[in-house]
mmCIF file of C-alpha atoms in Angstrom:
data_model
loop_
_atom_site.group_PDB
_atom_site.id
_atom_site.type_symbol
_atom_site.label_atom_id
_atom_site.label_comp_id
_atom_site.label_asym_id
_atom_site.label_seq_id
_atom_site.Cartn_x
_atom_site.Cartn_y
_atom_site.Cartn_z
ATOM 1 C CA UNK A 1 -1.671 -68.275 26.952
ATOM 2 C CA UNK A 2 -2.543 -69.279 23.195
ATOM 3 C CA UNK A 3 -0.634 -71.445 21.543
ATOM 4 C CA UNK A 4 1.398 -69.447 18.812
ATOM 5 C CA UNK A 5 2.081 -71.987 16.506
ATOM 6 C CA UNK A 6 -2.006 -72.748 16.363
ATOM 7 C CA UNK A 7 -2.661 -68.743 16.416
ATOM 8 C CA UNK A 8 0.322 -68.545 13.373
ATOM 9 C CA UNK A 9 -1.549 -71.386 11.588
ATOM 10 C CA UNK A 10 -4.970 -70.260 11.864
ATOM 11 C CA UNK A 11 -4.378 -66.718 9.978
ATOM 12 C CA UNK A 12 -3.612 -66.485 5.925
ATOM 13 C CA UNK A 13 -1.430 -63.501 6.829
ATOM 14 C CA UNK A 14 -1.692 -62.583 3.156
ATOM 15 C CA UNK A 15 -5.144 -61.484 2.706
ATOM 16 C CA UNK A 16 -6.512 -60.915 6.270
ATOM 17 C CA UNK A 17 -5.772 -59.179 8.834
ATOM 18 C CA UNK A 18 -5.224 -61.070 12.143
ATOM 19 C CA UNK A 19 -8.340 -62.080 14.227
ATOM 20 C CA UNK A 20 -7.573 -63.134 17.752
ATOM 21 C CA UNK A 21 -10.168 -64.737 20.227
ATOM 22 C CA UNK A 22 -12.349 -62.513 22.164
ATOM 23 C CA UNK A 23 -10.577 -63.394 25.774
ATOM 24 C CA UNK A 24 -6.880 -64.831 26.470
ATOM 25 C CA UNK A 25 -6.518 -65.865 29.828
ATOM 26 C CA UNK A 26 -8.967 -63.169 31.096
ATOM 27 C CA UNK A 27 -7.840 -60.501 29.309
ATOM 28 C CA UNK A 28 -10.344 -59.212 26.624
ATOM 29 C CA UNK A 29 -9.061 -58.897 23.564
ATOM 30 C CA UNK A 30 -10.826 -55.552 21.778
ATOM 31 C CA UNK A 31 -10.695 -55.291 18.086
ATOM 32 C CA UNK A 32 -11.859 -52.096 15.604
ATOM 33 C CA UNK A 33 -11.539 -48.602 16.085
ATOM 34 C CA UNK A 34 -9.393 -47.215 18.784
ATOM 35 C CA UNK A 35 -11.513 -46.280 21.706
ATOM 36 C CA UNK A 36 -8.835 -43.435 21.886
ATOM 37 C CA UNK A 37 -7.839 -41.742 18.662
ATOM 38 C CA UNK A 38 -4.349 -41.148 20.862
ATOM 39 C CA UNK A 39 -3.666 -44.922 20.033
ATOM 40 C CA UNK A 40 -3.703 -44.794 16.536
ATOM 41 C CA UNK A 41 -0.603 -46.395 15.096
ATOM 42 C CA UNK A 42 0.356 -48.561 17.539
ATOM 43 C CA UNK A 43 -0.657 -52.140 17.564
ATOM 44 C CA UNK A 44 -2.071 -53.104 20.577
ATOM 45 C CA UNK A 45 -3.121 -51.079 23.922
ATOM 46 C CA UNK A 46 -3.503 -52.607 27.727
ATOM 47 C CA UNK A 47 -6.277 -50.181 29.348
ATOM 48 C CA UNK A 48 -9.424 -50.726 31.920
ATOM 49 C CA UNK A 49 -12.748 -50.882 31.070
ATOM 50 C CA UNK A 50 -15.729 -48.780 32.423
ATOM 51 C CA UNK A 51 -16.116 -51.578 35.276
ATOM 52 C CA UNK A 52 -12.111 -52.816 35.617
ATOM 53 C CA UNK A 53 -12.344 -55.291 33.062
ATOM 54 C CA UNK A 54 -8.681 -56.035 31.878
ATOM 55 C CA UNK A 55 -8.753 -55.109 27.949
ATOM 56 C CA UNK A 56 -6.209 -55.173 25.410
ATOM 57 C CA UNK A 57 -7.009 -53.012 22.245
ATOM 58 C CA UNK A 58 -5.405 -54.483 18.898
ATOM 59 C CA UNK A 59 -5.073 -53.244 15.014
ATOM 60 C CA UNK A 60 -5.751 -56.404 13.332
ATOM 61 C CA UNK A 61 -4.428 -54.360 9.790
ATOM 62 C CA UNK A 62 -1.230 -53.398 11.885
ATOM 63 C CA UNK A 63 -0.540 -56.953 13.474
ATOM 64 C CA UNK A 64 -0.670 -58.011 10.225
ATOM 65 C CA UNK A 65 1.593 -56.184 8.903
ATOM 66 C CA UNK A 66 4.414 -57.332 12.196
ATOM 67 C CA UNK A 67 3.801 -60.581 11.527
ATOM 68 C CA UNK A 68 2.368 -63.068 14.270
ATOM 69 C CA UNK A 69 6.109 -63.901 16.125
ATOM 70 C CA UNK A 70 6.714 -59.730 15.905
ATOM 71 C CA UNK A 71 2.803 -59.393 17.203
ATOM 72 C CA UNK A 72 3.174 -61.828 19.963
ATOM 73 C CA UNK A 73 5.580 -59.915 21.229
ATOM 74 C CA UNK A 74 3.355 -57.276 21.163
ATOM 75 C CA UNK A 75 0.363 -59.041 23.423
ATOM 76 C CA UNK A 76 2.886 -60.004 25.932
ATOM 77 C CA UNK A 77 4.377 -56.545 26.197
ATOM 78 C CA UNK A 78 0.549 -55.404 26.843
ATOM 79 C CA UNK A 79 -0.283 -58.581 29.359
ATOM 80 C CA UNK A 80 2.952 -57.505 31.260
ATOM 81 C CA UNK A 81 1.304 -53.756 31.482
ATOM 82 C CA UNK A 82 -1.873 -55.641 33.310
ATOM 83 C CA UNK A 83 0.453 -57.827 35.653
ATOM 84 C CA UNK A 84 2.908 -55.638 36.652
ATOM 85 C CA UNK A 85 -0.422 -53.186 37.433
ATOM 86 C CA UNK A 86 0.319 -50.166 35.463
ATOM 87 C CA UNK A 87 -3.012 -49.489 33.690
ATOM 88 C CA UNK A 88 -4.445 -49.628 37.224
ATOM 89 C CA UNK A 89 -1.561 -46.854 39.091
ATOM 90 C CA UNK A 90 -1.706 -43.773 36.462
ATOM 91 C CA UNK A 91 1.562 -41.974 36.235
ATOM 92 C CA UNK A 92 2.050 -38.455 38.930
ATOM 93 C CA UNK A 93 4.722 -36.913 38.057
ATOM 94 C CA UNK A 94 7.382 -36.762 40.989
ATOM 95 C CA UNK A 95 10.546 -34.042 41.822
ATOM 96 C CA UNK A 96 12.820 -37.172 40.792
ATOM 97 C CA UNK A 97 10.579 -38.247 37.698
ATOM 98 C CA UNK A 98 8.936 -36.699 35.422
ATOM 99 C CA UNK A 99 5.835 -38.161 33.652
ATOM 100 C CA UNK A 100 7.404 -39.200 30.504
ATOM 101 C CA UNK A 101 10.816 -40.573 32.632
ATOM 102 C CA UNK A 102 8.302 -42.606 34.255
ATOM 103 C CA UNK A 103 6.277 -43.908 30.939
ATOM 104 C CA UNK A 104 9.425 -44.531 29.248
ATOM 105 C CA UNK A 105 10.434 -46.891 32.477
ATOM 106 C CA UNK A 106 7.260 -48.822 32.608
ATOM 107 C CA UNK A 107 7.521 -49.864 28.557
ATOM 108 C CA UNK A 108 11.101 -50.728 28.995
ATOM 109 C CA UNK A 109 9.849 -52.890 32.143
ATOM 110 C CA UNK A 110 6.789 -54.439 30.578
ATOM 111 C CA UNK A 111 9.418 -55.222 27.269
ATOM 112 C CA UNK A 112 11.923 -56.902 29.900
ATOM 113 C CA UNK A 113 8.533 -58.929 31.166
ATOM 114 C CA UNK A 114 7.951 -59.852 27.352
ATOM 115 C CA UNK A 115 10.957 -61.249 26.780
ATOM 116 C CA UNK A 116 10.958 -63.899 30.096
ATOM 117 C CA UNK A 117 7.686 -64.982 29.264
ATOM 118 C CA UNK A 118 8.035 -65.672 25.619
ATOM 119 C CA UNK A 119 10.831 -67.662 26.880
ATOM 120 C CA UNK A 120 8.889 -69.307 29.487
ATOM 121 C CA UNK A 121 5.680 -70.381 27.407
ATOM 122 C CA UNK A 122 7.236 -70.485 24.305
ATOM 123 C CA UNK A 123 10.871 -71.860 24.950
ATOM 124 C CA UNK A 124 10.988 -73.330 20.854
ATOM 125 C CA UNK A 125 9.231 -70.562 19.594
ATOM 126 C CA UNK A 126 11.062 -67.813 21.326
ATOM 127 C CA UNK A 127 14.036 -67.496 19.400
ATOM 128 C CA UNK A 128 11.650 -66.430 16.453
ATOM 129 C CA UNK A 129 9.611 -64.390 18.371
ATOM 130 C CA UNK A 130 12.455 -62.257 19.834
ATOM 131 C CA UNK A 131 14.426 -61.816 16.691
ATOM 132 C CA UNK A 132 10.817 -60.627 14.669
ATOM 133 C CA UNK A 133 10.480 -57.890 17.058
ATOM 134 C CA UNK A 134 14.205 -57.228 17.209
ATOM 135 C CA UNK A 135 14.130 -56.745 13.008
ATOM 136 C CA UNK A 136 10.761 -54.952 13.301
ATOM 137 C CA UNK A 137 12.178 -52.089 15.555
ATOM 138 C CA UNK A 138 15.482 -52.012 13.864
ATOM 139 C CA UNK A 139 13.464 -51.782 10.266
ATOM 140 C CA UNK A 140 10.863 -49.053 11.973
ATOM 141 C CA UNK A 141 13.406 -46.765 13.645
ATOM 142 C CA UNK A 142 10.232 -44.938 15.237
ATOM 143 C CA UNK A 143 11.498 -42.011 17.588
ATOM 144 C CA UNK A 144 8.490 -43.076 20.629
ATOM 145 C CA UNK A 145 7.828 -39.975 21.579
ATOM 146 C CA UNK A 146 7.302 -38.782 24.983
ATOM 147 C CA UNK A 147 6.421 -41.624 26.262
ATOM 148 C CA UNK A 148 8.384 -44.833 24.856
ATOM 149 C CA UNK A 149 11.833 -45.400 24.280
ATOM 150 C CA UNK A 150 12.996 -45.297 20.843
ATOM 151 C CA UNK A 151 12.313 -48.571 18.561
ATOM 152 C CA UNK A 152 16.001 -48.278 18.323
ATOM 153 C CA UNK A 153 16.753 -48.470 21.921
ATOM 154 C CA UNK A 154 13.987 -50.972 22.251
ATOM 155 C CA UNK A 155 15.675 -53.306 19.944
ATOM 156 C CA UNK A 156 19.264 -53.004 21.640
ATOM 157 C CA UNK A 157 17.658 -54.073 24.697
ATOM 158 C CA UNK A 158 16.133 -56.807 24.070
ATOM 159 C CA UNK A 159 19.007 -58.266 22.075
ATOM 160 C CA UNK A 160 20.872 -57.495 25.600
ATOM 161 C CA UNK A 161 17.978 -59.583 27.798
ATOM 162 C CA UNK A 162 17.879 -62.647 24.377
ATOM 163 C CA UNK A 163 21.842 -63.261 24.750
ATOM 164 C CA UNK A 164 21.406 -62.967 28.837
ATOM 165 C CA UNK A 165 18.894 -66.263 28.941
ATOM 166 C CA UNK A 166 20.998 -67.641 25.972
ATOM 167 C CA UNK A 167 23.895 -67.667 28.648
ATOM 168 C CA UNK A 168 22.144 -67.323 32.072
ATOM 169 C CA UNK A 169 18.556 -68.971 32.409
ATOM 170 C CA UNK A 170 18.765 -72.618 33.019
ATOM 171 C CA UNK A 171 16.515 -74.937 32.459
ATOM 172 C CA UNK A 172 15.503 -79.321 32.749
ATOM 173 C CA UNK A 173 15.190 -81.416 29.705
ATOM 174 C CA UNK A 174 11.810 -83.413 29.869
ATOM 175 C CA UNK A 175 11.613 -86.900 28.051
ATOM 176 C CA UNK A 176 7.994 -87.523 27.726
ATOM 177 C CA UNK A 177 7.923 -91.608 26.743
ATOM 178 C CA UNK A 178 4.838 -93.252 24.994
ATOM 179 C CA UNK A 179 4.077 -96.840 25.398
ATOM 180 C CA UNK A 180 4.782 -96.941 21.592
ATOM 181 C CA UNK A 181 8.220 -95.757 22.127
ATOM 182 C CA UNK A 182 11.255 -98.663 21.515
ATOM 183 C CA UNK A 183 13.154 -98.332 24.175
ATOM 184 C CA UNK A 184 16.028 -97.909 22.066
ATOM 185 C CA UNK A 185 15.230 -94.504 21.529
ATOM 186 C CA UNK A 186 15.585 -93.267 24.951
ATOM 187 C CA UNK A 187 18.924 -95.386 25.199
ATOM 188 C CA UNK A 188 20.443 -93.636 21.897
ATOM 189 C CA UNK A 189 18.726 -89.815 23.579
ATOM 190 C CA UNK A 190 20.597 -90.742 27.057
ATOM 191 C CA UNK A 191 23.868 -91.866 25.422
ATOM 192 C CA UNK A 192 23.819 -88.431 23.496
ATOM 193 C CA UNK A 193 23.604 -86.558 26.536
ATOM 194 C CA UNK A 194 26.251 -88.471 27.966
ATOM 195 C CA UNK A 195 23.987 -89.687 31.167
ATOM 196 C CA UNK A 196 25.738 -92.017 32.939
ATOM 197 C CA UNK A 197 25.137 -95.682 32.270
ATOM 198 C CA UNK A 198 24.512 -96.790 35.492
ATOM 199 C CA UNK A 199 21.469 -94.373 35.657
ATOM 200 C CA UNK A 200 20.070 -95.557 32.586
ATOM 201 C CA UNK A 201 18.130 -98.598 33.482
ATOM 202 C CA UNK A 202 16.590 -96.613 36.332
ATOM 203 C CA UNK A 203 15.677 -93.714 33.799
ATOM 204 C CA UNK A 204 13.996 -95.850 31.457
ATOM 205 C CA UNK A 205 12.345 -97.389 34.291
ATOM 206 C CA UNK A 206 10.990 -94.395 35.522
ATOM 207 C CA UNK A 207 10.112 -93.353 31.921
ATOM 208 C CA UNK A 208 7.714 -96.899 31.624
ATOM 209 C CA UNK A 209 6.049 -96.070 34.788
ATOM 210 C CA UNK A 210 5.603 -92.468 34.506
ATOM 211 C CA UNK A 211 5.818 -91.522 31.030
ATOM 212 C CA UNK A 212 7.998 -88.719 31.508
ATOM 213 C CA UNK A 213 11.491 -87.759 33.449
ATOM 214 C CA UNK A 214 13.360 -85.481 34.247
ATOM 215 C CA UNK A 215 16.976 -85.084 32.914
ATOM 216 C CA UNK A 216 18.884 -82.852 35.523
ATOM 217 C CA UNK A 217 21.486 -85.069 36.275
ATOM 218 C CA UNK A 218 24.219 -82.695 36.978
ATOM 219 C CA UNK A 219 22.945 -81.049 39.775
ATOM 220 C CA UNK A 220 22.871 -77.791 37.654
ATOM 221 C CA UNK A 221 20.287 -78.469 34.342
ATOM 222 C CA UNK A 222 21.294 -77.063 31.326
ATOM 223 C CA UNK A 223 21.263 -73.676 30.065
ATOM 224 C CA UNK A 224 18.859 -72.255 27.480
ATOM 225 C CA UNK A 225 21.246 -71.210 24.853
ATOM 226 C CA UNK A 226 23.143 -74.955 25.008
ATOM 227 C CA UNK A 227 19.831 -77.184 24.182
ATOM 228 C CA UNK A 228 17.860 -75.273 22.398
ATOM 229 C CA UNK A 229 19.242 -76.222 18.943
ATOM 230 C CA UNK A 230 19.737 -79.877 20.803
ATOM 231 C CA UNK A 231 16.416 -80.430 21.483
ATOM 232 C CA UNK A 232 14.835 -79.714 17.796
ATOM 233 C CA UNK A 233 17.366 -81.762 16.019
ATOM 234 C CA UNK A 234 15.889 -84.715 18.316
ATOM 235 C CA UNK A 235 12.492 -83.741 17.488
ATOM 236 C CA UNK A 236 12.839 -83.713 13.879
ATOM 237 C CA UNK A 237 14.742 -86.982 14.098
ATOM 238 C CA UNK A 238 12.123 -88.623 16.347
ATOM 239 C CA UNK A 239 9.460 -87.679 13.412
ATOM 240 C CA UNK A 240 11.551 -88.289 10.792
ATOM 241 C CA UNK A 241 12.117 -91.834 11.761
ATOM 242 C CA UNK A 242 8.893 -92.583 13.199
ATOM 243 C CA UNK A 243 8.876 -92.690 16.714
ATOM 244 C CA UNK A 244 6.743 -90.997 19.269
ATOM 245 C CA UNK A 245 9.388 -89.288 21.911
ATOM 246 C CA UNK A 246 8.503 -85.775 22.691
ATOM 247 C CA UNK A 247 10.918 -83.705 24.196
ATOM 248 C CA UNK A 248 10.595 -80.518 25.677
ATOM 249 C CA UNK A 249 12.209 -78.141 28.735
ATOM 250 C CA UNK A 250 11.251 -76.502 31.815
ATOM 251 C CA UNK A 251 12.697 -73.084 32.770
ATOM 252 C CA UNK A 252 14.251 -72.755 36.530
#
């Protein structure tokens, strides 16, 4: 995936329009007119090329306009049409379903899909990137048509899935040491986090030999929504004063 903070970075969102590379982990990313005039005014389109190729069309002037955590969003909500294999099943309609019941199910799935793996690649990030689209379709109030839900409806639901990994999805705290680092820095981290001070030594020793560990020492990791805020503040501290400890998380 790219990295968002370098793909924020590298566009002057005021007088461009946002460029993105030509493939993102083998999807190819097609920019310029709409290769259907159906897709004009939305921002991005999963579809198949002449020969299968897996493309995602984008409006550089629209993405733009969403900002890049609102148009991230965006790309993953198109990725998760590829993955879950709906540009390669077109929609029958069915006695039970109807063609636009159907469409309207596959965007709220691929949105569900969106919102796991901005948390997954982007676990700092995804805060922002969830609440830009949330404010984007609460601010658009678009109806969707026949074949999305409403931005309204979109936006309630994905406020549902945010507070549902803020309270359910769990994940490990990785310390990731540098020779550099005093090794009072890890003590302070581990007496924050209450670890036990018989497993200390051992931590730090494991930390020296393998420049990185693994904090899951109650069995049970820690939830998203508890160490999210935790795990800035001891970023910015670790800059502010100088010392190389990077800490970051791994979803279970």
């Amino acid at each position: 995936m790219p990295n968002l903070l370098a793909w924020q970075a590298a566009t002057d969102w005021k007088t461009s329009p946002i460029s993105l590379p030509a493939n993102i982990e083998g999807f190819e990313m097609i920019a310029g007119p709409a290769p259907d005039p159906s897709w004009t005014g939305s921002p991005m389109v999963a579809y198949l090329g002449p020969s299968g190729e897996r493309r995602i069309w984008y409006d550089g002037v629209m993405c733009q306009q969403m900002g890049s955590y609102a148009s991230m969003f965006v790309l993953l909500h198109e990725i998760a049409h590829h993955t879950l294999l709906h540009t390669a099943q077109p929609i029958v309609p069915t006695l039970l379903l109807s063609a636009a019941q159907q469409s309207m199910g596959r965007e709220a799935q691929a949105d569900n899909v969106a919102c796991r793996e901005a948390v997954r690649f982007f676990p700092l990030e995804a805060p922002e990137v969830l609440d830009a689209i949330y404010k984007y379709w609460a601010a658009a109030q678009g109806s969707g048509g026949s074949s999305h839900p409403s931005d309204a409806q979109r936006a309630v639901n994905v406020y549902q899935q945010w507070q549902s990994y803020l309270s359910t999805a769990r994940c490990d705290i990785l310390v990731h040491n540098d020779p550099l680092t005093p090794r009072d820095a890890i003590v302070k981290l581990l007496g924050v986090l209450q670890v036990n001070p018989v497993l200390v030594d051992p931590l730090i020793h494991q930390a020296e030999l393998t420049g990185s560990l693994r904090l899951n020492y109650d069995g049970n990791g820690y939830f998203y929504g508890q160490v999210i805020n935790f795990i800035r503040a001891v970023i910015t501290d670790a800059r502010q004063n100088g010392y190389p400890l990077m800490i970051d998380f791994a979803m279970r």
